[in-house]
mmCIF file of C-alpha atoms and ligand atoms in Angstrom:
data_model
loop_
_atom_site.group_PDB
_atom_site.id
_atom_site.type_symbol
_atom_site.label_atom_id
_atom_site.label_comp_id
_atom_site.label_asym_id
_atom_site.label_seq_id
_atom_site.Cartn_x
_atom_site.Cartn_y
_atom_site.Cartn_z
ATOM 1 C CA MET A 1 -23.206 174.567 -10.347
ATOM 2 C CA ARG A 2 -22.993 172.592 -7.134
ATOM 3 C CA LEU A 3 -19.616 171.019 -6.478
ATOM 4 C CA PRO A 4 -18.294 168.430 -6.828
ATOM 5 C CA ASN A 5 -21.049 166.108 -8.122
ATOM 6 C CA ASP A 6 -22.270 168.444 -10.815
ATOM 7 C CA LEU A 7 -18.732 168.898 -12.021
ATOM 8 C CA ARG A 8 -18.294 165.210 -12.732
ATOM 9 C CA GLU A 9 -21.677 165.153 -14.424
ATOM 10 C CA THR A 10 -20.809 168.176 -16.543
ATOM 11 C CA ALA A 11 -17.480 166.592 -17.503
ATOM 12 C CA ASN A 12 -19.256 163.384 -18.500
ATOM 13 C CA GLU A 13 -21.745 165.333 -20.603
ATOM 14 C CA ILE A 14 -18.997 166.981 -22.643
ATOM 15 C CA ALA A 15 -16.865 163.804 -22.796
ATOM 16 C CA PRO A 16 -17.818 162.916 -26.402
ATOM 17 C CA GLY A 17 -16.407 166.273 -27.551
ATOM 18 C CA VAL A 18 -13.230 165.766 -25.521
ATOM 19 C CA VAL A 19 -12.758 162.274 -26.967
ATOM 20 C CA ALA A 20 -13.332 163.613 -30.497
ATOM 21 C CA ASP A 21 -10.695 166.335 -29.981
ATOM 22 C CA ARG A 22 -8.245 163.811 -28.543
ATOM 23 C CA ARG A 23 -8.713 161.487 -31.528
ATOM 24 C CA ASP A 24 -8.399 164.340 -34.000
ATOM 25 C CA ILE A 25 -5.142 165.483 -32.401
ATOM 26 C CA HIS A 26 -3.922 161.892 -32.102
ATOM 27 C CA GLN A 27 -4.435 161.356 -35.831
ATOM 28 C CA HIS A 28 -2.495 164.514 -36.650
ATOM 29 C CA PRO A 29 0.510 164.525 -34.321
ATOM 30 C CA GLU A 30 3.122 167.269 -34.694
ATOM 31 C CA LEU A 31 6.678 167.435 -33.376
ATOM 32 C CA ALA A 32 8.081 170.124 -31.082
ATOM 33 C CA TYR A 33 7.586 173.705 -32.357
ATOM 34 C CA GLU A 34 5.691 172.350 -35.385
ATOM 35 C CA GLU A 35 2.323 172.204 -33.585
ATOM 36 C CA LYS A 36 0.616 174.430 -36.177
ATOM 37 C CA ARG A 37 -2.514 172.411 -36.845
ATOM 38 C CA THR A 38 -2.901 171.610 -33.159
ATOM 39 C CA SER A 39 -2.486 175.202 -32.001
ATOM 40 C CA THR A 40 -4.911 176.394 -34.696
ATOM 41 C CA LEU A 41 -7.495 173.924 -33.383
ATOM 42 C CA VAL A 42 -6.838 175.024 -29.789
ATOM 43 C CA ALA A 43 -7.122 178.722 -30.624
ATOM 44 C CA ALA A 44 -10.384 178.118 -32.536
ATOM 45 C CA ARG A 45 -11.948 176.226 -29.626
ATOM 46 C CA LEU A 46 -10.931 178.882 -27.096
ATOM 47 C CA SER A 47 -12.259 181.682 -29.312
ATOM 48 C CA GLU A 48 -15.601 179.882 -29.712
ATOM 49 C CA LEU A 49 -15.867 179.873 -25.926
ATOM 50 C CA GLY A 50 -15.352 183.636 -25.817
ATOM 51 C CA LEU A 51 -11.901 183.605 -24.224
ATOM 52 C CA ASP A 52 -9.218 186.205 -24.985
ATOM 53 C CA VAL A 53 -6.760 184.253 -27.118
ATOM 54 C CA ARG A 54 -3.091 184.930 -27.823
ATOM 55 C CA THR A 55 -1.299 182.752 -30.370
ATOM 56 C CA GLY A 56 2.351 182.382 -31.331
ATOM 57 C CA VAL A 57 3.454 182.554 -27.702
ATOM 58 C CA GLY A 58 6.936 181.063 -27.383
ATOM 59 C CA GLY A 59 6.710 179.662 -30.899
ATOM 60 C CA THR A 60 3.464 177.746 -31.409
ATOM 61 C CA GLY A 61 2.040 178.221 -27.894
ATOM 62 C CA VAL A 62 -1.500 179.447 -27.240
ATOM 63 C CA VAL A 63 -2.808 181.309 -24.195
ATOM 64 C CA GLY A 64 -6.496 181.694 -23.379
ATOM 65 C CA LEU A 65 -7.828 184.017 -20.725
ATOM 66 C CA LEU A 66 -11.145 183.410 -19.019
ATOM 67 C CA ARG A 67 -12.223 186.308 -16.831
ATOM 68 C CA GLY A 68 -14.759 185.448 -14.160
ATOM 69 C CA ARG A 69 -17.722 187.676 -13.381
ATOM 70 C CA ARG A 70 -15.986 188.984 -10.246
ATOM 71 C CA PRO A 71 -12.363 190.035 -9.666
ATOM 72 C CA GLY A 72 -9.940 187.713 -7.864
ATOM 73 C CA LYS A 73 -6.750 185.741 -8.226
ATOM 74 C CA THR A 74 -5.294 184.235 -11.383
ATOM 75 C CA VAL A 75 -4.784 180.510 -11.758
ATOM 76 C CA LEU A 76 -2.887 178.952 -14.664
ATOM 77 C CA LEU A 77 -3.732 175.529 -16.095
ATOM 78 C CA ARG A 78 -1.320 173.982 -18.538
ATOM 79 C CA ALA A 79 -1.261 171.350 -21.291
ATOM 80 C CA ASP A 80 1.482 170.343 -23.724
ATOM 81 C CA MET A 81 0.837 169.763 -27.444
ATOM 82 C CA ASP A 82 3.899 168.067 -28.986
ATOM 83 C CA ALA A 83 4.242 164.468 -30.213
ATOM 84 C CA LEU A 84 7.224 162.122 -30.547
ATOM 85 C CA PRO A 85 9.218 160.763 -33.500
ATOM 86 C CA ILE A 86 7.779 157.235 -33.139
ATOM 87 C CA GLN A 87 5.965 155.147 -35.776
ATOM 88 C CA GLU A 88 2.643 154.101 -34.220
ATOM 89 C CA GLU A 89 1.936 150.353 -34.250
ATOM 90 C CA ASN A 90 -1.622 150.449 -32.884
ATOM 91 C CA GLN A 91 -4.522 149.683 -35.213
ATOM 92 C CA THR A 92 -7.394 151.883 -34.075
ATOM 93 C CA PRO A 93 -9.893 154.199 -35.783
ATOM 94 C CA TYR A 94 -7.674 157.079 -34.621
ATOM 95 C CA THR A 95 -4.192 155.761 -35.450
ATOM 96 C CA SER A 96 -1.660 158.460 -36.376
ATOM 97 C CA ARG A 97 -1.810 159.507 -40.021
ATOM 98 C CA HIS A 98 1.615 161.138 -39.875
ATOM 99 C CA LEU A 99 4.390 158.752 -40.814
ATOM 100 C CA GLY A 100 6.929 158.335 -38.023
ATOM 101 C CA VAL A 101 5.166 160.722 -35.635
ATOM 102 C CA MET A 102 2.958 159.669 -32.746
ATOM 103 C CA HIS A 103 1.329 161.052 -29.622
ATOM 104 C CA ALA A 104 3.069 158.423 -27.532
ATOM 105 C CA CYS A 105 3.186 160.484 -24.331
ATOM 106 C CA GLY A 106 -0.492 161.405 -24.047
ATOM 107 C CA HIS A 107 -0.068 165.091 -24.880
ATOM 108 C CA ASP A 108 -3.065 164.709 -27.224
ATOM 109 C CA ALA A 109 -5.101 163.790 -24.133
ATOM 110 C CA HIS A 110 -3.622 166.670 -22.094
ATOM 111 C CA THR A 111 -4.628 169.153 -24.802
ATOM 112 C CA ALA A 112 -8.144 167.715 -25.247
ATOM 113 C CA ILE A 113 -8.666 167.624 -21.474
ATOM 114 C CA LEU A 114 -7.648 171.268 -21.053
ATOM 115 C CA LEU A 115 -9.987 172.299 -23.875
ATOM 116 C CA GLY A 116 -12.709 170.449 -21.965
ATOM 117 C CA VAL A 117 -11.817 172.348 -18.798
ATOM 118 C CA ALA A 118 -12.058 175.626 -20.708
ATOM 119 C CA ARG A 119 -15.528 174.643 -21.852
ATOM 120 C CA VAL A 120 -16.713 173.673 -18.368
ATOM 121 C CA LEU A 121 -15.328 176.813 -16.750
ATOM 122 C CA ALA A 122 -16.551 179.110 -19.537
ATOM 123 C CA ASP A 123 -20.092 177.814 -18.904
ATOM 124 C CA HIS A 124 -19.511 178.410 -15.213
ATOM 125 C CA ARG A 125 -18.117 181.941 -15.692
ATOM 126 C CA ALA A 126 -20.782 183.622 -13.560
ATOM 127 C CA GLY A 127 -19.635 181.632 -10.544
ATOM 128 C CA ILE A 128 -15.947 182.453 -10.945
ATOM 129 C CA ALA A 129 -14.134 185.157 -8.982
ATOM 130 C CA GLY A 130 -10.793 185.710 -10.671
ATOM 131 C CA THR A 131 -9.120 184.670 -13.886
ATOM 132 C CA VAL A 132 -8.226 181.314 -15.376
ATOM 133 C CA LYS A 133 -5.279 181.330 -17.748
ATOM 134 C CA PHE A 134 -5.019 178.376 -20.133
ATOM 135 C CA MET A 135 -1.489 177.600 -21.301
ATOM 136 C CA PHE A 136 -1.059 175.294 -24.293
ATOM 137 C CA GLN A 137 2.650 174.856 -24.753
ATOM 138 C CA PRO A 138 4.835 173.570 -27.553
ATOM 139 C CA ALA A 139 7.865 171.319 -27.210
ATOM 140 C CA GLU A 140 7.609 169.671 -23.823
ATOM 141 C CA GLU A 141 9.778 166.800 -25.026
ATOM 142 C CA GLY A 142 13.206 168.327 -24.487
ATOM 143 C CA GLY A 143 12.470 171.565 -26.307
ATOM 144 C CA ALA A 144 11.883 173.786 -23.249
ATOM 145 C CA GLY A 145 8.596 175.046 -24.673
ATOM 146 C CA ALA A 146 7.428 176.147 -21.215
ATOM 147 C CA LEU A 147 10.519 178.313 -20.782
ATOM 148 C CA ARG A 148 9.980 179.974 -24.156
ATOM 149 C CA MET A 149 6.383 180.763 -23.228
ATOM 150 C CA ILE A 150 7.547 182.209 -19.892
ATOM 151 C CA GLU A 151 10.062 184.398 -21.730
ATOM 152 C CA ASP A 152 7.169 185.450 -23.936
ATOM 153 C CA GLY A 153 5.142 186.555 -20.912
ATOM 154 C CA VAL A 154 2.747 183.683 -20.162
ATOM 155 C CA LEU A 155 3.081 184.276 -16.414
ATOM 156 C CA ASP A 156 2.492 188.037 -16.666
ATOM 157 C CA ASP A 157 -0.456 190.349 -17.292
ATOM 158 C CA PRO A 158 -2.260 189.205 -15.285
ATOM 159 C CA ALA A 159 0.411 187.774 -12.991
ATOM 160 C CA VAL A 160 -0.182 184.126 -12.154
ATOM 161 C CA ASP A 161 -0.777 183.226 -8.491
ATOM 162 C CA ALA A 162 -0.698 179.450 -8.850
ATOM 163 C CA ALA A 163 -0.266 176.878 -11.620
ATOM 164 C CA PHE A 164 -1.493 173.321 -12.129
ATOM 165 C CA GLY A 165 -1.066 170.647 -14.745
ATOM 166 C CA LEU A 166 -1.418 166.928 -15.240
ATOM 167 C CA HIS A 167 0.188 164.035 -17.068
ATOM 168 C CA VAL A 168 -1.212 160.662 -18.022
ATOM 169 C CA ASP A 169 -0.065 157.809 -15.786
ATOM 170 C CA THR A 170 -0.085 154.387 -17.438
ATOM 171 C CA GLU A 171 0.477 152.445 -14.205
ATOM 172 C CA ARG A 172 -2.569 153.775 -12.389
ATOM 173 C CA TYR A 173 -6.159 153.006 -13.253
ATOM 174 C CA VAL A 174 -8.876 155.286 -14.579
ATOM 175 C CA GLY A 175 -10.405 157.202 -11.688
ATOM 176 C CA GLN A 176 -7.130 157.470 -9.778
ATOM 177 C CA VAL A 177 -4.903 160.513 -9.477
ATOM 178 C CA ALA A 178 -1.458 160.598 -7.854
ATOM 179 C CA LEU A 179 0.743 163.424 -6.619
ATOM 180 C CA ARG A 180 3.329 164.201 -3.981
ATOM 181 C CA PRO A 181 4.485 167.324 -2.169
ATOM 182 C CA GLY A 182 8.045 168.583 -2.717
ATOM 183 C CA PRO A 183 10.466 167.180 -5.278
ATOM 184 C CA ALA A 184 8.550 164.955 -7.690
ATOM 185 C CA MET A 185 10.479 164.775 -10.967
ATOM 186 C CA ALA A 186 14.159 165.158 -11.830
ATOM 187 C CA SER A 187 16.149 167.819 -13.641
ATOM 188 C CA SER A 188 17.181 166.770 -17.132
ATOM 189 C CA ASP A 189 20.368 167.783 -18.946
ATOM 190 C CA ARG A 190 21.944 166.365 -22.091
ATOM 191 C CA PHE A 191 25.513 166.035 -23.234
ATOM 192 C CA THR A 192 27.463 165.245 -26.369
ATOM 193 C CA ILE A 193 31.106 164.170 -26.171
ATOM 194 C CA THR A 194 33.086 164.182 -29.385
ATOM 195 C CA VAL A 195 36.263 162.106 -29.155
ATOM 196 C CA ARG A 196 38.786 163.039 -31.808
ATOM 197 C CA GLY A 197 41.563 160.539 -32.530
ATOM 198 C CA LYS A 198 43.289 159.588 -35.738
ATOM 199 C CA GLY A 199 41.834 157.029 -38.108
ATOM 200 C CA GLY A 200 43.595 154.425 -40.188
ATOM 201 C CA HIS A 201 43.820 150.772 -41.201
ATOM 202 C CA ALA A 202 42.316 148.342 -38.712
ATOM 203 C CA ALA A 203 45.418 146.145 -39.064
ATOM 204 C CA SER A 204 47.754 148.990 -38.027
ATOM 205 C CA PRO A 205 46.274 150.300 -34.773
ATOM 206 C CA HIS A 206 49.711 151.572 -33.671
ATOM 207 C CA ARG A 207 49.534 154.190 -36.424
ATOM 208 C CA THR A 208 46.158 155.446 -35.232
ATOM 209 C CA VAL A 209 44.574 156.955 -32.146
ATOM 210 C CA ASP A 210 41.499 154.773 -31.845
ATOM 211 C CA PRO A 211 38.470 156.867 -30.754
ATOM 212 C CA ILE A 212 36.317 153.745 -30.305
ATOM 213 C CA VAL A 213 38.488 152.244 -27.572
ATOM 214 C CA ILE A 214 38.837 155.658 -25.944
ATOM 215 C CA GLY A 215 35.074 156.250 -26.183
ATOM 216 C CA ALA A 216 34.419 152.877 -24.533
ATOM 217 C CA HIS A 217 36.711 153.838 -21.622
ATOM 218 C CA ILE A 218 34.869 157.136 -21.243
ATOM 219 C CA VAL A 219 31.454 155.435 -21.199
ATOM 220 C CA THR A 220 32.625 153.052 -18.480
ATOM 221 C CA ALA A 221 34.287 155.767 -16.408
ATOM 222 C CA LEU A 222 31.176 157.999 -16.547
ATOM 223 C CA GLN A 223 29.321 155.280 -14.645
ATOM 224 C CA THR A 224 31.601 155.807 -11.655
ATOM 225 C CA ILE A 225 30.510 159.422 -11.167
ATOM 226 C CA VAL A 226 27.152 158.435 -9.690
ATOM 227 C CA SER A 227 28.343 155.236 -7.991
ATOM 228 C CA ARG A 228 31.581 156.658 -6.462
ATOM 229 C CA GLU A 229 31.167 160.414 -6.202
ATOM 230 C CA VAL A 230 27.512 161.175 -5.455
ATOM 231 C CA SER A 231 26.045 160.418 -2.041
ATOM 232 C CA PRO A 232 23.895 157.262 -2.046
ATOM 233 C CA ASN A 233 21.205 159.424 -0.447
ATOM 234 C CA GLN A 234 21.029 161.695 -3.482
ATOM 235 C CA PRO A 235 19.274 160.393 -6.584
ATOM 236 C CA ALA A 236 21.262 160.862 -9.797
ATOM 237 C CA VAL A 237 21.474 159.153 -13.185
ATOM 238 C CA VAL A 238 24.085 159.293 -15.933
ATOM 239 C CA THR A 239 22.923 157.386 -18.998
ATOM 240 C CA VAL A 240 24.733 157.108 -22.307
ATOM 241 C CA GLY A 241 22.020 156.618 -24.896
ATOM 242 C CA SER A 242 24.110 156.777 -28.033
ATOM 243 C CA LEU A 243 27.669 155.843 -28.989
ATOM 244 C CA VAL A 244 28.354 156.291 -32.667
ATOM 245 C CA ALA A 245 31.637 155.621 -34.458
ATOM 246 C CA GLY A 246 32.952 154.039 -37.591
ATOM 247 C CA THR A 247 31.391 152.680 -40.752
ATOM 248 C CA THR A 248 32.875 149.215 -41.293
ATOM 249 C CA TYR A 249 34.873 146.391 -39.689
ATOM 250 C CA ASN A 250 38.346 147.146 -40.992
ATOM 251 C CA VAL A 251 38.675 150.900 -40.657
ATOM 252 C CA ILE A 252 39.495 152.818 -37.499
ATOM 253 C CA PRO A 253 37.543 156.090 -37.680
ATOM 254 C CA ASP A 254 38.735 159.570 -36.737
ATOM 255 C CA THR A 255 35.972 160.317 -34.264
ATOM 256 C CA ALA A 256 33.464 158.793 -31.882
ATOM 257 C CA THR A 257 30.379 160.587 -30.584
ATOM 258 C CA ILE A 258 28.787 159.856 -27.236
ATOM 259 C CA GLN A 259 25.405 161.266 -26.238
ATOM 260 C CA GLY A 260 23.574 160.942 -22.970
ATOM 261 C CA THR A 261 21.492 162.474 -20.230
ATOM 262 C CA VAL A 262 22.042 163.504 -16.616
ATOM 263 C CA ARG A 263 19.159 163.431 -14.113
ATOM 264 C CA SER A 264 19.221 164.715 -10.534
ATOM 265 C CA TYR A 265 17.248 166.572 -7.882
ATOM 266 C CA ARG A 266 19.737 168.894 -6.221
ATOM 267 C CA ASP A 267 21.592 171.760 -7.887
ATOM 268 C CA LYS A 268 24.764 170.775 -6.069
ATOM 269 C CA VAL A 269 24.612 167.232 -7.466
ATOM 270 C CA ARG A 270 23.744 168.548 -10.903
ATOM 271 C CA ARG A 271 26.735 170.895 -10.990
ATOM 272 C CA HIS A 272 29.102 168.219 -9.644
ATOM 273 C CA VAL A 273 28.086 165.694 -12.306
ATOM 274 C CA GLU A 274 28.481 168.279 -15.069
ATOM 275 C CA GLU A 275 31.942 169.267 -13.837
ATOM 276 C CA ARG A 276 33.201 165.713 -13.356
ATOM 277 C CA LEU A 277 31.704 164.418 -16.597
ATOM 278 C CA THR A 278 33.688 167.065 -18.456
ATOM 279 C CA GLU A 279 36.909 166.357 -16.524
ATOM 280 C CA VAL A 280 36.643 162.576 -16.885
ATOM 281 C CA ALA A 281 35.965 162.723 -20.636
ATOM 282 C CA ARG A 282 38.782 165.197 -21.319
ATOM 283 C CA GLY A 283 41.175 163.465 -18.916
ATOM 284 C CA ILE A 284 40.723 159.998 -20.382
ATOM 285 C CA ALA A 285 40.931 161.275 -23.941
ATOM 286 C CA GLY A 286 44.081 163.243 -23.091
ATOM 287 C CA ALA A 287 45.734 160.301 -21.359
ATOM 288 C CA MET A 288 45.121 158.215 -24.472
ATOM 289 C CA ARG A 289 46.429 160.798 -26.980
ATOM 290 C CA ALA A 290 43.015 161.991 -28.185
ATOM 291 C CA THR A 291 40.893 165.031 -27.388
ATOM 292 C CA ALA A 292 37.335 165.164 -26.120
ATOM 293 C CA GLU A 293 35.036 168.078 -26.698
ATOM 294 C CA VAL A 294 32.122 168.202 -24.258
ATOM 295 C CA ASP A 295 28.911 170.008 -25.093
ATOM 296 C CA TYR A 296 26.757 170.050 -21.947
ATOM 297 C CA ARG A 297 23.228 171.473 -22.280
ATOM 298 C CA VAL A 298 21.317 172.360 -19.165
ATOM 299 C CA GLY A 299 17.662 171.387 -19.597
ATOM 300 C CA CYS A 300 14.684 171.697 -17.290
ATOM 301 C CA PRO A 301 15.055 171.885 -13.505
ATOM 302 C CA SER A 302 13.626 169.342 -11.087
ATOM 303 C CA LEU A 303 9.895 169.672 -10.521
ATOM 304 C CA GLU A 304 8.943 170.863 -7.061
ATOM 305 C CA ASN A 305 5.325 170.708 -5.907
ATOM 306 C CA ASP A 306 4.255 173.288 -3.339
ATOM 307 C CA ALA A 307 3.132 171.431 -0.182
ATOM 308 C CA GLU A 308 0.168 173.737 0.442
ATOM 309 C CA MET A 309 -0.973 173.486 -3.182
ATOM 310 C CA VAL A 310 -0.736 169.686 -3.036
ATOM 311 C CA GLU A 311 -3.027 169.766 0.005
ATOM 312 C CA LEU A 312 -5.456 171.959 -1.913
ATOM 313 C CA VAL A 313 -5.483 169.526 -4.847
ATOM 314 C CA ARG A 314 -5.913 166.552 -2.513
ATOM 315 C CA ALA A 315 -8.903 168.199 -0.871
ATOM 316 C CA ALA A 316 -10.490 169.082 -4.215
ATOM 317 C CA LEU A 317 -9.916 165.629 -5.711
ATOM 318 C CA GLY A 318 -10.901 163.825 -2.530
ATOM 319 C CA ASP A 319 -14.330 165.470 -2.748
ATOM 320 C CA LEU A 320 -14.513 164.776 -6.460
ATOM 321 C CA LEU A 321 -13.221 161.199 -6.762
ATOM 322 C CA GLY A 322 -13.189 159.904 -3.191
ATOM 323 C CA THR A 323 -10.139 160.110 -0.940
ATOM 324 C CA GLU A 324 -9.123 156.500 -1.755
ATOM 325 C CA ALA A 325 -8.649 157.523 -5.392
ATOM 326 C CA VAL A 326 -6.077 160.205 -4.533
ATOM 327 C CA LEU A 327 -2.770 158.364 -4.216
ATOM 328 C CA PRO A 328 0.735 159.283 -3.102
ATOM 329 C CA ARG A 329 3.516 159.080 -5.643
ATOM 330 C CA GLU A 330 7.210 158.226 -5.446
ATOM 331 C CA PRO A 331 9.694 160.685 -6.944
ATOM 332 C CA VAL A 332 10.885 159.573 -10.393
ATOM 333 C CA MET A 333 13.937 160.397 -12.532
ATOM 334 C CA GLY A 334 11.786 161.332 -15.495
ATOM 335 C CA ALA A 335 11.637 165.051 -16.253
ATOM 336 C CA GLU A 336 8.813 167.447 -17.052
ATOM 337 C CA ASP A 337 9.288 170.950 -18.323
ATOM 338 C CA PHE A 338 6.288 172.291 -16.365
ATOM 339 C CA ALA A 339 9.093 172.500 -13.763
ATOM 340 C CA PHE A 340 10.049 175.855 -15.345
ATOM 341 C CA VAL A 341 6.619 177.185 -14.340
ATOM 342 C CA LEU A 342 6.707 175.711 -10.824
ATOM 343 C CA GLN A 343 10.160 177.260 -10.349
ATOM 344 C CA ARG A 344 8.457 180.657 -10.567
ATOM 345 C CA VAL A 345 4.962 180.212 -9.105
ATOM 346 C CA PRO A 346 3.587 177.800 -6.497
ATOM 347 C CA GLY A 347 1.499 174.957 -7.796
ATOM 348 C CA ALA A 348 1.260 171.235 -8.300
ATOM 349 C CA PHE A 349 1.569 168.645 -11.036
ATOM 350 C CA MET A 350 -0.617 165.561 -10.828
ATOM 351 C CA HIS A 351 -0.645 162.204 -12.587
ATOM 352 C CA LEU A 352 -3.918 160.961 -14.031
ATOM 353 C CA GLY A 353 -4.541 157.196 -14.170
ATOM 354 C CA VAL A 354 -5.320 156.132 -17.761
ATOM 355 C CA ARG A 355 -5.074 152.349 -17.473
ATOM 356 C CA ALA A 356 -8.270 150.448 -18.303
ATOM 357 C CA PRO A 357 -9.527 148.185 -15.493
ATOM 358 C CA ASP A 358 -8.946 145.067 -17.643
ATOM 359 C CA TRP A 359 -5.419 145.871 -18.876
ATOM 360 C CA GLU A 360 -3.209 143.313 -17.158
ATOM 361 C CA THR A 361 -0.057 145.195 -18.058
ATOM 362 C CA PRO A 362 0.369 148.941 -18.515
ATOM 363 C CA ARG A 363 0.972 150.413 -21.969
ATOM 364 C CA PRO A 364 3.975 152.634 -21.266
ATOM 365 C CA VAL A 365 4.500 156.097 -22.716
ATOM 366 C CA HIS A 366 7.197 156.628 -25.379
ATOM 367 C CA THR A 367 6.436 153.255 -27.015
ATOM 368 C CA ALA A 368 4.821 152.487 -30.388
ATOM 369 C CA THR A 369 1.935 150.677 -28.664
ATOM 370 C CA PHE A 370 1.092 153.301 -26.040
ATOM 371 C CA ASP A 371 -2.605 154.041 -25.644
ATOM 372 C CA LEU A 372 -4.988 155.177 -22.945
ATOM 373 C CA ASP A 373 -8.503 154.440 -21.782
ATOM 374 C CA GLU A 374 -10.564 157.434 -22.901
ATOM 375 C CA GLU A 375 -12.789 157.057 -19.824
ATOM 376 C CA ALA A 376 -9.952 158.907 -18.095
ATOM 377 C CA LEU A 377 -10.538 162.076 -20.139
ATOM 378 C CA PRO A 378 -13.640 163.363 -18.271
ATOM 379 C CA VAL A 379 -11.915 162.493 -14.984
ATOM 380 C CA GLY A 380 -9.023 164.743 -16.015
ATOM 381 C CA VAL A 381 -11.422 167.523 -17.034
ATOM 382 C CA ALA A 382 -13.225 167.389 -13.691
ATOM 383 C CA ALA A 383 -9.950 167.144 -11.735
ATOM 384 C CA LEU A 384 -8.360 170.250 -13.271
ATOM 385 C CA ALA A 385 -11.613 172.241 -13.181
ATOM 386 C CA ALA A 386 -12.163 171.349 -9.511
ATOM 387 C CA THR A 387 -8.575 172.336 -8.698
ATOM 388 C CA ALA A 388 -8.926 175.731 -10.385
ATOM 389 C CA ILE A 389 -12.258 176.440 -8.702
ATOM 390 C CA ARG A 390 -10.879 175.388 -5.311
ATOM 391 C CA PHE A 391 -7.808 177.612 -5.689
ATOM 392 C CA LEU A 392 -9.777 180.684 -6.762
ATOM 393 C CA ALA A 393 -12.161 180.214 -3.827
ATOM 394 C CA SER A 394 -9.319 179.692 -1.299
ATOM 395 C CA ASP A 395 -7.890 182.484 0.854
ATOM 396 C CA ARG A 396 -4.367 181.664 -0.232
ATOM 397 C CA SER A 397 -3.072 184.713 -2.140
HETATM 398 NI NI1 NI B 401 4.855 163.709 -21.568
#
């Protein structure tokens, strides 16, 4: 195979199979750690290609090992397999058949693309020096599936020298890829605050300790942590996404429950927000005769792309797609649990444009009308395959 032109051609040739896999997975979406059908399909495909396959890694994860003809380094390529609890509203031949579950974040595409990469590289085995490890992970959406696979040895035996992955990007057009060196995506933690007061008749508030009023004060005060206590130069977000209390208009309930998320880039900021969030919630509740119990769950770290690896990807994709198609990217406060992998091995995470040329507005992820232009699938296949080949051929150890 001559690179990179043949690689794009090869990816286009296998595109119908990649599209078919994507549609199959899209029609049968599965939530975090329930990806049984999907992982069975993945394992079957990898076995057909002659890879060494390990299933049940970190729950429903699958690992495929492709050994090249000659010895060399090991590169890991990763896809995520889980869907979201969203009822799909699209009417297409491949609309989700599972009630209330939808691949609304493109993980169906990520999985189909990586299976396509496995096929391309398996055919190209004779030209490969080193090993390609394919990581299909469960539970990217807040379930720390990558971490569970790491604990289950996905980065060992053989040890991984570099890791790459991609995510669909609904803003950018098909044929474009975007990435940035250094910090690219935020850390993501979640919290639950339970305010315990004393319920009673709505007409006798003096005989109660009203958790709704206290909860409202806490929600407002939490907004001052970022605005008054974190440097304006440091990105941070505190969002309350849920405030639940009471059942009817004339009863003061006993408790109120507040749930939210904290996003940041620096450990110092992350720890400060956690500490102050706890103090503010408990302090306000205490001052108003209630108690607040704070359950703070540390999630995935911020995602850090290795500068040298980003250069390698840029070079590979520049040759493949043209340098004008390889775009820079601003850091975002969204999170990505591939960060657990990049915390341990150098690598890069790229964003693949999936917007059709004639879509005037993007179709955002995590919505009931999300969709992607399937022309992007062979681009993704070629991009990841080119990256792996470039890394294995590089002198970086
Ligand atoms: Ni996603």
